[in-house]
Short mmCIF file of C-alpha atoms in Angstrom, two decimals:
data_model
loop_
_atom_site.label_atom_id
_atom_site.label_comp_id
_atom_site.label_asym_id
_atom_site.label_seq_id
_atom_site.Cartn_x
_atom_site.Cartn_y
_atom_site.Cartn_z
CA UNK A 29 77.83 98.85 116.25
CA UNK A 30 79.21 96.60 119.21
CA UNK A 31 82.83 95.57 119.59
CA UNK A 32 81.22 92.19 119.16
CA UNK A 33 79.99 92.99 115.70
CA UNK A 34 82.88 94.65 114.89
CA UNK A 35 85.32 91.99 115.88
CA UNK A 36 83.51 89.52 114.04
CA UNK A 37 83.74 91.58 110.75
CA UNK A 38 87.40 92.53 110.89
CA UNK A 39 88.96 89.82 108.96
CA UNK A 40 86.46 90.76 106.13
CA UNK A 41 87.36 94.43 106.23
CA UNK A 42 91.11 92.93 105.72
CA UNK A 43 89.61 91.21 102.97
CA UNK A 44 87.06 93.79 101.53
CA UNK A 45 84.72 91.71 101.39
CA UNK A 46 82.22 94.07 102.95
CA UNK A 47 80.00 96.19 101.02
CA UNK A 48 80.67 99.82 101.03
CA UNK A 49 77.87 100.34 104.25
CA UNK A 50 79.06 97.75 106.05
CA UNK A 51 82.88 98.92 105.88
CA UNK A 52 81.52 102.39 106.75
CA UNK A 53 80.10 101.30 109.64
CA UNK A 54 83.40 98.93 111.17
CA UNK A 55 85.49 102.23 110.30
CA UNK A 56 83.81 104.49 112.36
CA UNK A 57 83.53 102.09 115.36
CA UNK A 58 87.15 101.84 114.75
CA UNK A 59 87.48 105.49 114.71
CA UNK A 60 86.20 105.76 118.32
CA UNK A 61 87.41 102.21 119.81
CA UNK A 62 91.33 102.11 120.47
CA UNK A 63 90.60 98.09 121.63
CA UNK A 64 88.77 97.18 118.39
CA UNK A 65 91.60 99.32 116.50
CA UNK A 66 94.36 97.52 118.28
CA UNK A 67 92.31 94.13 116.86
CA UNK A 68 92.52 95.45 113.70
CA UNK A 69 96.42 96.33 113.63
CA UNK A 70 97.13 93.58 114.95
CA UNK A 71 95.22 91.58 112.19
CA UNK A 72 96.67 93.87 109.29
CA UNK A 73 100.15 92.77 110.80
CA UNK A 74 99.95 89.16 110.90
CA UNK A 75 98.66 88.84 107.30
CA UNK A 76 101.17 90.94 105.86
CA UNK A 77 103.94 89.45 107.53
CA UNK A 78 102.54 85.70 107.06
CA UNK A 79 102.15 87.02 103.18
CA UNK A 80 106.02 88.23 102.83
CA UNK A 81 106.99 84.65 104.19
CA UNK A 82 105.08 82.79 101.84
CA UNK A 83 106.96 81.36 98.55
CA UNK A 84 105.73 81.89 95.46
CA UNK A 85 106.16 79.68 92.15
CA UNK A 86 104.73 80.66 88.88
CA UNK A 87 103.32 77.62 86.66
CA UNK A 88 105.43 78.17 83.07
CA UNK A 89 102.61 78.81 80.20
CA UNK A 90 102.32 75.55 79.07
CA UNK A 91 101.09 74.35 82.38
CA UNK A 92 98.36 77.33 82.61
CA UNK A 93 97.22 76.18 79.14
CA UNK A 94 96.97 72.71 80.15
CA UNK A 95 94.64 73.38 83.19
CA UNK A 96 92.29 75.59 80.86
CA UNK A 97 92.07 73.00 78.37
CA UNK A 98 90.93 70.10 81.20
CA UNK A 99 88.79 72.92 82.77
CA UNK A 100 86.96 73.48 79.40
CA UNK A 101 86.02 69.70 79.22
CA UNK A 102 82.33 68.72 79.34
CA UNK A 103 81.46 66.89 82.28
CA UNK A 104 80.85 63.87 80.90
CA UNK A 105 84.05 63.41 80.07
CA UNK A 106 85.19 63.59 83.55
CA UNK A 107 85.92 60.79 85.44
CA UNK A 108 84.74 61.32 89.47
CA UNK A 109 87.03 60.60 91.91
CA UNK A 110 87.00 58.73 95.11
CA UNK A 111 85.49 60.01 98.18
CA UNK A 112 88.32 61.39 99.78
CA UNK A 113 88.61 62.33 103.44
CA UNK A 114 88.59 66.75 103.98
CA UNK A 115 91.98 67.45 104.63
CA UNK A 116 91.02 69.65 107.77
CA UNK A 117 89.62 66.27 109.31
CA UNK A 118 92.75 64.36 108.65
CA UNK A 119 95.05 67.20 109.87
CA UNK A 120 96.24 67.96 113.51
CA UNK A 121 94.27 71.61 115.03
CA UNK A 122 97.58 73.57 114.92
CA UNK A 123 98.39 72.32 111.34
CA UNK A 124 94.69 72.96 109.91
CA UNK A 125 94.48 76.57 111.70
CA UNK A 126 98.22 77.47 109.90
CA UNK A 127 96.97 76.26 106.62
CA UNK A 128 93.66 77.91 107.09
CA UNK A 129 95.58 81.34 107.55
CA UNK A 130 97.55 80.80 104.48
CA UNK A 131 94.35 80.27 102.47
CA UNK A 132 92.64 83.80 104.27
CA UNK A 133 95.88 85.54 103.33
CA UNK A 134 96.23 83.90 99.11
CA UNK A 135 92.48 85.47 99.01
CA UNK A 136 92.85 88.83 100.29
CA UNK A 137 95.80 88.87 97.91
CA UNK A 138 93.72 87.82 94.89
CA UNK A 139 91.03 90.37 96.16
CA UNK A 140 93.57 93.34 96.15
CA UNK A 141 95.15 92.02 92.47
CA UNK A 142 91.94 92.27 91.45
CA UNK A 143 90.89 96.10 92.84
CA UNK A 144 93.93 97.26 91.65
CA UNK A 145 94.14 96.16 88.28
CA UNK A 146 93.33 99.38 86.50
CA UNK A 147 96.08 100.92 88.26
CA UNK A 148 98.49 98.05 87.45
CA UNK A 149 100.11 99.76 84.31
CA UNK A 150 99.10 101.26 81.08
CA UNK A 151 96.21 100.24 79.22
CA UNK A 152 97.95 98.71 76.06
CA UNK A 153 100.19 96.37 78.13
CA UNK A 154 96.72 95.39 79.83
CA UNK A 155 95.41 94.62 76.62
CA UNK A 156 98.99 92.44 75.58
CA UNK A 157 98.45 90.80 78.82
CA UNK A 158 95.20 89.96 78.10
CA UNK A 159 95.88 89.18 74.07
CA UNK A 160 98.63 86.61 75.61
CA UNK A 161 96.65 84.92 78.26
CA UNK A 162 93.91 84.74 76.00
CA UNK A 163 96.31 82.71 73.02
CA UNK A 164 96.98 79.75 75.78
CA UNK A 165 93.61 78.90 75.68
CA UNK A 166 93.27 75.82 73.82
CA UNK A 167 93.29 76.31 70.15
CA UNK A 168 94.01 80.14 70.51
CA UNK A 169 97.78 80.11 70.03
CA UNK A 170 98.25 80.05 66.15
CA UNK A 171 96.33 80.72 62.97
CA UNK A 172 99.14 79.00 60.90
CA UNK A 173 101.32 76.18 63.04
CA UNK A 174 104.59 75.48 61.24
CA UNK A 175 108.36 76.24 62.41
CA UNK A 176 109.65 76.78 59.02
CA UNK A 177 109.79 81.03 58.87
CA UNK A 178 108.98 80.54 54.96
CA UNK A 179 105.63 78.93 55.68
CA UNK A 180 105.08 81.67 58.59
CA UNK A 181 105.56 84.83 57.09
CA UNK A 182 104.32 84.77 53.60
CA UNK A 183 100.83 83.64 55.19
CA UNK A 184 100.80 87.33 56.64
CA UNK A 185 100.39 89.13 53.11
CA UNK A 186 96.88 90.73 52.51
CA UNK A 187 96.05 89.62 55.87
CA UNK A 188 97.79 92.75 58.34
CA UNK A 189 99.57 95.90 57.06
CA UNK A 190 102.79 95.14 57.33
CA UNK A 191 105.24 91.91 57.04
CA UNK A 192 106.14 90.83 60.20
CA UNK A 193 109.87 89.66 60.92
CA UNK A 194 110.02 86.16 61.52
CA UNK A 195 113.79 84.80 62.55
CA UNK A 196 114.23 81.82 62.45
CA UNK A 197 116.08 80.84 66.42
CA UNK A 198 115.39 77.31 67.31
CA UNK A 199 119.29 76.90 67.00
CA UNK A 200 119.60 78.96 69.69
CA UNK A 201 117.07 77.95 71.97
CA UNK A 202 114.06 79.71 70.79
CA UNK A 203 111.56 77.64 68.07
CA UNK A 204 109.85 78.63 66.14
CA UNK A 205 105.75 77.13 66.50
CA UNK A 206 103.47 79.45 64.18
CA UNK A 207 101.98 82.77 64.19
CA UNK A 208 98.18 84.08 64.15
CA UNK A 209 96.47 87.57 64.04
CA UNK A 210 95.02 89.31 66.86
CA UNK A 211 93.41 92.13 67.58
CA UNK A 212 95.48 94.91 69.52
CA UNK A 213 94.96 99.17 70.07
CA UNK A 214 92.21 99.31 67.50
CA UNK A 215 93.90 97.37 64.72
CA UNK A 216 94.62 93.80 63.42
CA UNK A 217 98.42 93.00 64.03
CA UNK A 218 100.39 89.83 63.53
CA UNK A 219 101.89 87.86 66.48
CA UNK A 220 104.77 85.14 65.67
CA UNK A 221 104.54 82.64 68.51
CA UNK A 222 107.92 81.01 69.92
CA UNK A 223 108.58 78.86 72.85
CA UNK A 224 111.04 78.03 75.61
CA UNK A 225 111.19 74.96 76.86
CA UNK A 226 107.46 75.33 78.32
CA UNK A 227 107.29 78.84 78.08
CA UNK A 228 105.37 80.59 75.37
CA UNK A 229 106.83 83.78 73.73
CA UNK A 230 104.63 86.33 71.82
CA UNK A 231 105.75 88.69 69.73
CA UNK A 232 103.98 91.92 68.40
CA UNK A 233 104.47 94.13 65.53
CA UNK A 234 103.08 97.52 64.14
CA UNK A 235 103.90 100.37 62.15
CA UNK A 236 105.47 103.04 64.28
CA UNK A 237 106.36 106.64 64.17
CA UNK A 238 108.59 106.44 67.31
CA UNK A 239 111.92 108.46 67.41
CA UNK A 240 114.05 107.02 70.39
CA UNK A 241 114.84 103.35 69.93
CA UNK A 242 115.09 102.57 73.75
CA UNK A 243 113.68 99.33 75.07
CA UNK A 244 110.80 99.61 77.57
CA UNK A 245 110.17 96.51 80.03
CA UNK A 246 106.96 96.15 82.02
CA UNK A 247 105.73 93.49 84.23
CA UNK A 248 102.37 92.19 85.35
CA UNK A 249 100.65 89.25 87.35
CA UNK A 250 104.32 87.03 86.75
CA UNK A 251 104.62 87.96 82.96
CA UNK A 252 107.11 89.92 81.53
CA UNK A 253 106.55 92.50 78.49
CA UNK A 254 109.30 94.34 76.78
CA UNK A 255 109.04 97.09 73.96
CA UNK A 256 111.40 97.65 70.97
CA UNK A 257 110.53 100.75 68.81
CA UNK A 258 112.76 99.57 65.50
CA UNK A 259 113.39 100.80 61.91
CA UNK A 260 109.60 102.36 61.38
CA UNK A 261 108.04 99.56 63.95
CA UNK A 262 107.03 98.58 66.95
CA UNK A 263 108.03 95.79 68.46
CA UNK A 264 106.60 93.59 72.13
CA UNK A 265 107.43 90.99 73.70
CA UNK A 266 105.03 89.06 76.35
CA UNK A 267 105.72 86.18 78.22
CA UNK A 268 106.19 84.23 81.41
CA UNK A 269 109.53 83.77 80.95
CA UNK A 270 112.13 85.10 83.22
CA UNK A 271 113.33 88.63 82.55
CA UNK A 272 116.77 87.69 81.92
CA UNK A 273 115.87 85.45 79.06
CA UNK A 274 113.43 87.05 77.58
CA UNK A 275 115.70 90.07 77.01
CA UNK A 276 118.28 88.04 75.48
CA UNK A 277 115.51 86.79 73.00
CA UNK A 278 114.56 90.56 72.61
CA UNK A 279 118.13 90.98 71.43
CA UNK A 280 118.70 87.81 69.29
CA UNK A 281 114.88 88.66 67.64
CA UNK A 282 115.42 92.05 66.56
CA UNK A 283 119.52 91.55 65.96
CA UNK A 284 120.77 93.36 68.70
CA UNK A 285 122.91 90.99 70.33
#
């Protein structure tokens, strides 16, 4: 391989977005160039320092469900939009490079989140994860929609194996919207759905045989999950909400407070 070739295939190497050969090939030219490697370093440095500068909001839950819902529309229901001008040809050469590296660095981050993801955390907080992302879909959230706790719960019996606790908090911040059933660790469990402000809480419930009744907390991909072993059951909690908050609901939930 030439330093030409290899230069030219650096920034995907950052990304790994070269197939196994190919990456084989830029490391060992690597191994034997030091100019090439400085290329590299240099490379690796600038994108992780222009990725620590960035800021990063996460959209609340309601938002995310929102996008899905207009991304599952048929397209004949959407409306085209005027030609607009490329933003790289209305913006300045210094302004369109800086924005360009921003968009290189988001997708090597996305590309890493995604490599790594079966090394994130255990597998049953994967599967919440996944169990709550899936419920913002649209018409995912709740099997029974009410915020009366007396229309909630008795709709449980003969349905899981259990009788899920269902507190009644919109006083304090916390409604009440519904519950449904989903499937979790090999079994059918019952998840009672709250919200705050835009933020969607779910909460999980099993029959356990734990003995310590210490709370866990976890968190993935900007949600939070925390775990309650209490009085013969297991309790999560999932959402995007901030930690803080979400462990005061913990508390008020399961009367700890």
């Amino acid at each position: 391989m030439t330093c030409k070739e290899c230069l030219d295939s650096l920034s995907a190497l950052v990304d790994g977005e070269l197939v196994a050969d190919e990456a084989a090939a830029v490391r060992d030219h690597l191994a034997t160039c030091d100019e090439c490697a400085a290329q590299q370093a240099q490379l690796v440095e600038g994108t992780m320092r222009l990725k620590g500068a960035l800021m990063r909001y996460e959209a609340p839950d309601v938002l995310k469900a929102r996008i899905r819902a207009s991304l599952a529309r048929p397209e004949a229901e959407i409306v085209a939009a005027p030609r607009a001008v490329p933003f790289y040809r209305a913006m300045k050469w210094p302004t369109a490079i800086a924005a360009a590296a921003v968009v290189a660095v988001l997708s090597s981050a996305v590309t890493l989140s995604i490599a790594n993801r079966n090394a994130a955390g255990d597998s049953l907080q994967q599967e919440l994860l996944a169990s709550h992302i899936r419920s913002l879909m649209p018409g995912h959230l709740t099997d029974v929609a009410s915020n009366d706790q007396h229309n909630v719960k008795p709709w449980f019996n003969g349905r899981v194996d259990m009788s899920p606790t269902v507190p009644r908090l919109d006083s304090l911040g916390f409604p009440l919207i519904g519950g449904r059933i989903d499937y979790i660790n090999g079994r059918s469990v019952p998840v009672i759905v709250y919200t705050r402000r835009q933020h969607v809480i779910n909460v999980y419930s099993w029959p356990s045989n734990a003995v310590s009744d210490k709370a866990e907390t976890a968190a993935s991909h900007g949600y939070n999950l925390i775990r309650v072993p209490r009085d013969g059951e297991e309790l999560w909690f999932v959402s995007d909400l901030n930690r803080a908050e979400l462990d005061s609901f913990a508390r008020l939930f399961t009367g700890k407070s």
